[in-house]
PDB file of C-alpha atoms in Angstrom:
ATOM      1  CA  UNK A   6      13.129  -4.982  26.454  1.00  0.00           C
ATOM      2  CA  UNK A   7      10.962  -1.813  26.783  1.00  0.00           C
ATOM      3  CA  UNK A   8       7.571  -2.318  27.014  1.00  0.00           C
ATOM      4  CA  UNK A   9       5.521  -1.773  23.706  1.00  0.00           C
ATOM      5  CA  UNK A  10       3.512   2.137  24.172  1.00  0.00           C
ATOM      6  CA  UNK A  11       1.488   3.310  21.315  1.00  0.00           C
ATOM      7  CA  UNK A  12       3.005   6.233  19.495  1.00  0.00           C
ATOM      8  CA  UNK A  13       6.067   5.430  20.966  1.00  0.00           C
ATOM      9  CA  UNK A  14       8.950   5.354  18.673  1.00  0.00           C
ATOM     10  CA  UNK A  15      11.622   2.466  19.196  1.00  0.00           C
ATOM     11  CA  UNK A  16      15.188   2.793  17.503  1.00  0.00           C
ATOM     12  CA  UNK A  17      15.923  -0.382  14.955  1.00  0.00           C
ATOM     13  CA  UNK A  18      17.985  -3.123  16.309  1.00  0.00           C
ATOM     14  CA  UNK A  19      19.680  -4.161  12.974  1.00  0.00           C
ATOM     15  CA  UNK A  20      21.276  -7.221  14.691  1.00  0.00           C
ATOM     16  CA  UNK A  21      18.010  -8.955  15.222  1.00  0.00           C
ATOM     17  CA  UNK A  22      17.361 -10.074  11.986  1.00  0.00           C
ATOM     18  CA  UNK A  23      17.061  -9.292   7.922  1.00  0.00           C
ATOM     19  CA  UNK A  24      14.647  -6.745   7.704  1.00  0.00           C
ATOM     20  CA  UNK A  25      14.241  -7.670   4.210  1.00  0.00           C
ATOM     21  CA  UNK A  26      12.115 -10.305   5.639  1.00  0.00           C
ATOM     22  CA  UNK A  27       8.650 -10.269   7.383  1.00  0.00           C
ATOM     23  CA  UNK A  28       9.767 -12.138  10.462  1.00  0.00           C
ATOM     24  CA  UNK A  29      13.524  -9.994  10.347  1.00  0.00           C
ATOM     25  CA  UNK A  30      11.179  -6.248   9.942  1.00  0.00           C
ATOM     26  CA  UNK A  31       9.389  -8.058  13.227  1.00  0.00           C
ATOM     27  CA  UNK A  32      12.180  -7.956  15.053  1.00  0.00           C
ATOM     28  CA  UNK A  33      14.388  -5.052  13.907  1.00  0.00           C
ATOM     29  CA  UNK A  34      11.597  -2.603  14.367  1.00  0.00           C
ATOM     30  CA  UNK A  35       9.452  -4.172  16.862  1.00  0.00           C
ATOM     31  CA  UNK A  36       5.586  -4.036  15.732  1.00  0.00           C
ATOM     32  CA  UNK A  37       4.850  -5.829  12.175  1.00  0.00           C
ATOM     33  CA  UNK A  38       6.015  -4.683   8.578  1.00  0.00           C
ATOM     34  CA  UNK A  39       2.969  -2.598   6.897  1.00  0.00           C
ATOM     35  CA  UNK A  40       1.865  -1.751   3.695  1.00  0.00           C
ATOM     36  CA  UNK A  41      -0.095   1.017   1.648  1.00  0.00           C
ATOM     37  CA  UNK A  42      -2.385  -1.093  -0.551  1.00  0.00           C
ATOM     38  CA  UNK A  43      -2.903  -0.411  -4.417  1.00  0.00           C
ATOM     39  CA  UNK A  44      -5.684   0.745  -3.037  1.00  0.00           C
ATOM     40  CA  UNK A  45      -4.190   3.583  -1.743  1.00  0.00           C
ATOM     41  CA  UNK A  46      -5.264   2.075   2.583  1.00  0.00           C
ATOM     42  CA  UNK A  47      -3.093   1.292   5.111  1.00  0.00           C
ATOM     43  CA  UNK A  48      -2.340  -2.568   5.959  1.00  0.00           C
ATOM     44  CA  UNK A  49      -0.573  -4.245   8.486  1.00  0.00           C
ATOM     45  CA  UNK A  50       0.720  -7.539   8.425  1.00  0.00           C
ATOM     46  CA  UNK A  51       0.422 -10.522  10.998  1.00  0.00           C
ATOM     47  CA  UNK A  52       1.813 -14.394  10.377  1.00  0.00           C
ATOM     48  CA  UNK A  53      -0.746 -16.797  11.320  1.00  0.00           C
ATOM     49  CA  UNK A  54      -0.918 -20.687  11.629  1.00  0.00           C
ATOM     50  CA  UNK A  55      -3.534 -23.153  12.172  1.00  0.00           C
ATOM     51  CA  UNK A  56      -4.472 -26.725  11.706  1.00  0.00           C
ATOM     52  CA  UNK A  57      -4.740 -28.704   8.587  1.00  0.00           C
ATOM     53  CA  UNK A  58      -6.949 -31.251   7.922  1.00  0.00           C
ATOM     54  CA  UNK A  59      -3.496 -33.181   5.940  1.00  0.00           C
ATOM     55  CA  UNK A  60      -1.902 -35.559   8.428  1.00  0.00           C
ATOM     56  CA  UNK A  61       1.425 -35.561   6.748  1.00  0.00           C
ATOM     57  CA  UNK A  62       1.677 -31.965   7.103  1.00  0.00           C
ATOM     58  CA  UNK A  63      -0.720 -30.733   9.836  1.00  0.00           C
ATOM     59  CA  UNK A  64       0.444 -27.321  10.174  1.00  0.00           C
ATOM     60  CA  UNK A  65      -0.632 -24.136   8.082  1.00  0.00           C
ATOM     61  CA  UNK A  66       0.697 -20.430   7.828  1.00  0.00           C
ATOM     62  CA  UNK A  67      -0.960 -17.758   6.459  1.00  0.00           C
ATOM     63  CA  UNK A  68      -0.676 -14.434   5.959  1.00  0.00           C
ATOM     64  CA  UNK A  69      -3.758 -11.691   7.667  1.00  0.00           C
ATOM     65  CA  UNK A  70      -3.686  -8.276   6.516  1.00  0.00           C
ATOM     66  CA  UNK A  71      -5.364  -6.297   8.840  1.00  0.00           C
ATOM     67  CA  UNK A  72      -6.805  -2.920   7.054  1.00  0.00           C
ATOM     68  CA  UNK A  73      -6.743   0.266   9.040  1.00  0.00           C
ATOM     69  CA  UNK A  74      -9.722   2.909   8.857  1.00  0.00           C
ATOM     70  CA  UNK A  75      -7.952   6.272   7.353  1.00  0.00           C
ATOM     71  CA  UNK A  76     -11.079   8.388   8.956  1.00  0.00           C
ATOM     72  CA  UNK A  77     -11.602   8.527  12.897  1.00  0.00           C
ATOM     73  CA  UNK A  78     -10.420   6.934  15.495  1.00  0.00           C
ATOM     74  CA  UNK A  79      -7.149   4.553  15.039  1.00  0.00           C
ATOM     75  CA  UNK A  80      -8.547   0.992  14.278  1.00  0.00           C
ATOM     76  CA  UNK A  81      -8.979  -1.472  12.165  1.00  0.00           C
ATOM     77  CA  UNK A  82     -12.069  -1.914   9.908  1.00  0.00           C
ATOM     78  CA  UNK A  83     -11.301  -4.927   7.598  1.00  0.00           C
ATOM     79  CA  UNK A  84      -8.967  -7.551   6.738  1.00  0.00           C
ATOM     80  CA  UNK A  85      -8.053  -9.468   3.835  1.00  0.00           C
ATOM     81  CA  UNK A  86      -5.879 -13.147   4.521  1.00  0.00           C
ATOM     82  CA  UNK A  87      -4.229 -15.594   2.222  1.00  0.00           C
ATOM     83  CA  UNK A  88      -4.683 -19.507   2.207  1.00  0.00           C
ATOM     84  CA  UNK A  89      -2.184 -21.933   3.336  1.00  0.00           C
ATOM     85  CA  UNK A  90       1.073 -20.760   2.104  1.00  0.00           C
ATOM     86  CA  UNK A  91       3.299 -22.989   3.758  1.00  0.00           C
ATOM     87  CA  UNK A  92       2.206 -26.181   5.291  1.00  0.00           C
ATOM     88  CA  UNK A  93       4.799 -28.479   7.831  1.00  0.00           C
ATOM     89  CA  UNK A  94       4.949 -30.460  10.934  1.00  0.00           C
ATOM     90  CA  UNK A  95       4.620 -28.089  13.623  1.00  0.00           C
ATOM     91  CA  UNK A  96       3.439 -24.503  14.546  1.00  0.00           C
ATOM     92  CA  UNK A  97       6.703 -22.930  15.048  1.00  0.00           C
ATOM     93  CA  UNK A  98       8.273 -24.661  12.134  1.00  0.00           C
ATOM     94  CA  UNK A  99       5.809 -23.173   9.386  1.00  0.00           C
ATOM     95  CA  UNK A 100       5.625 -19.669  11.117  1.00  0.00           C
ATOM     96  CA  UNK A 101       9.213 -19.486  11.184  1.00  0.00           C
ATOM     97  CA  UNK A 102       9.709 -20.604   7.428  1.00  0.00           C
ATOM     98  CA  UNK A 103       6.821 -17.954   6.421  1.00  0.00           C
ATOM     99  CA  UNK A 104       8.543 -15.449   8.745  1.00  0.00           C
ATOM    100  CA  UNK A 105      11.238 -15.884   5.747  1.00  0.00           C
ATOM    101  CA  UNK A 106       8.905 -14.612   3.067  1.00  0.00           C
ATOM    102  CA  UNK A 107      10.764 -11.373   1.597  1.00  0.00           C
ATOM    103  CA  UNK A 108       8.597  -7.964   2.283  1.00  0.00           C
ATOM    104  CA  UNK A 109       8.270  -7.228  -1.594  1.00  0.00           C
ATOM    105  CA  UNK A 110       6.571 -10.755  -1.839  1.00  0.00           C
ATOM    106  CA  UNK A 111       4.386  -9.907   0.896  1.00  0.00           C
ATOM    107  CA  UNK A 112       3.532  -6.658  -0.978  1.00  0.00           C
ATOM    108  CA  UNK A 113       2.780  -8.548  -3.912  1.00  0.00           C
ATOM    109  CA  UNK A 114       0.380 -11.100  -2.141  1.00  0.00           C
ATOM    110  CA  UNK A 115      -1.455  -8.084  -0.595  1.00  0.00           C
ATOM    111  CA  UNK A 116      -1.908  -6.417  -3.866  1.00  0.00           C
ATOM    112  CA  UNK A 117      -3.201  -9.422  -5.809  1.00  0.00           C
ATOM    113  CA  UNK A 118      -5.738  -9.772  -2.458  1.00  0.00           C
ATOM    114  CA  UNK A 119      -7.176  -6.757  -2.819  1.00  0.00           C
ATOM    115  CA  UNK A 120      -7.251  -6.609  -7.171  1.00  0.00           C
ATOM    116  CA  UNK A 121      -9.298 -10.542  -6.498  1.00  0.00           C
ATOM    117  CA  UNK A 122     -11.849  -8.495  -3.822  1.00  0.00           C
ATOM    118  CA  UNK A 123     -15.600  -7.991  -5.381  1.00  0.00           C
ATOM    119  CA  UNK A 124     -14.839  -4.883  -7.400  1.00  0.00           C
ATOM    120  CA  UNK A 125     -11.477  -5.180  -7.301  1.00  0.00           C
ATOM    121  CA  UNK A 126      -9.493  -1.956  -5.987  1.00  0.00           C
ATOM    122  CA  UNK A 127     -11.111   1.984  -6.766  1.00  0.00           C
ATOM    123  CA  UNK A 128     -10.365   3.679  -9.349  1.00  0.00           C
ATOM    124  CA  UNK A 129      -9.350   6.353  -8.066  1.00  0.00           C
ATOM    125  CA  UNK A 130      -7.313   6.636  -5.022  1.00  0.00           C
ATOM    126  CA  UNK A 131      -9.258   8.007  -1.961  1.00  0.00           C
ATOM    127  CA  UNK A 132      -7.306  11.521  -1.967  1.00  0.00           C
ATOM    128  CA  UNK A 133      -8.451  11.814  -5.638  1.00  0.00           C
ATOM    129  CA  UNK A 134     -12.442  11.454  -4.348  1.00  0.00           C
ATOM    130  CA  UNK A 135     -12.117  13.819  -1.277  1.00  0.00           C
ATOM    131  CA  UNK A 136     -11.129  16.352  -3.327  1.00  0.00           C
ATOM    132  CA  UNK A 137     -13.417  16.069  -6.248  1.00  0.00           C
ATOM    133  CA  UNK A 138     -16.040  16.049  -3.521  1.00  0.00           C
ATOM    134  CA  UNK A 139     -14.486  19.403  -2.018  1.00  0.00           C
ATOM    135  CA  UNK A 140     -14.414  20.989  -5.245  1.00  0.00           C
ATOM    136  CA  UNK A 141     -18.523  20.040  -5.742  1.00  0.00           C
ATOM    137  CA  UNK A 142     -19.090  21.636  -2.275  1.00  0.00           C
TER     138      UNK A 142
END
């Protein structure tokens, strides 16, 4: 395999998996499904899992969506993540079954994230404010 470069554009491997999926995006494209926000921002996606504090199901996977800055330098300035969305036995169990989450679910998750943030998403998209703001200049 070809060592990830920024920038660097790697051909789809549609035999790797069901890139209708987050895990199968993963690995048919190589770097992590992403999403434009109804907030009109950038998001990418990462599975996570940690400990519960259940012993019959110990395991927790969660989704983090990591928001990138749209002025500047490439980078992340927030992140919004879900709660326990699938809870099982081991690590690699509940990543994999969350891995099977379909990308328009994923979408949907984000979107409610961001309408439940303190304000809930702009009103106006950000394109819509830069140029009212270049027009008053």
């Amino acid at each position: 395999m070809t060592a990830a470069v920024p920038g660097l554009h790697l051909p789809p491997d549609d035999d790797a998996g069901d890139e209708s999926t987050l895990g199968g995006y993963a690995a048919v494209h190589k770097r992590p499904p992403a999403f434009e926000g109804i907030d009109g921002l950038s998001y990418s996606v990462e599975l996570c899992a940690d400990t519960t504090d259940d012993p019959a199901r110990p395991w927790g996977a969660y989704l983090l969506f990591l928001r990138w800055r749209r002025i500047g330098a490439p980078g992340i300035d927030a992140h919004l993540e879900t709660d326990f969305i699938i809870r099982g036995d081991d690590e690699a169990g509940v990543l994999a079954a969350l891995g099977r989450m379909p990308l328009l679910t994923a979408k949907a998750t984000l979107d409610a994230l961001v309408r439940k943030q303190e304000g809930g998403p702009p009103k106006r998209k950000w394109w819509d404010v830069m140029a009212a703001e270049e027009d008053e200049a």
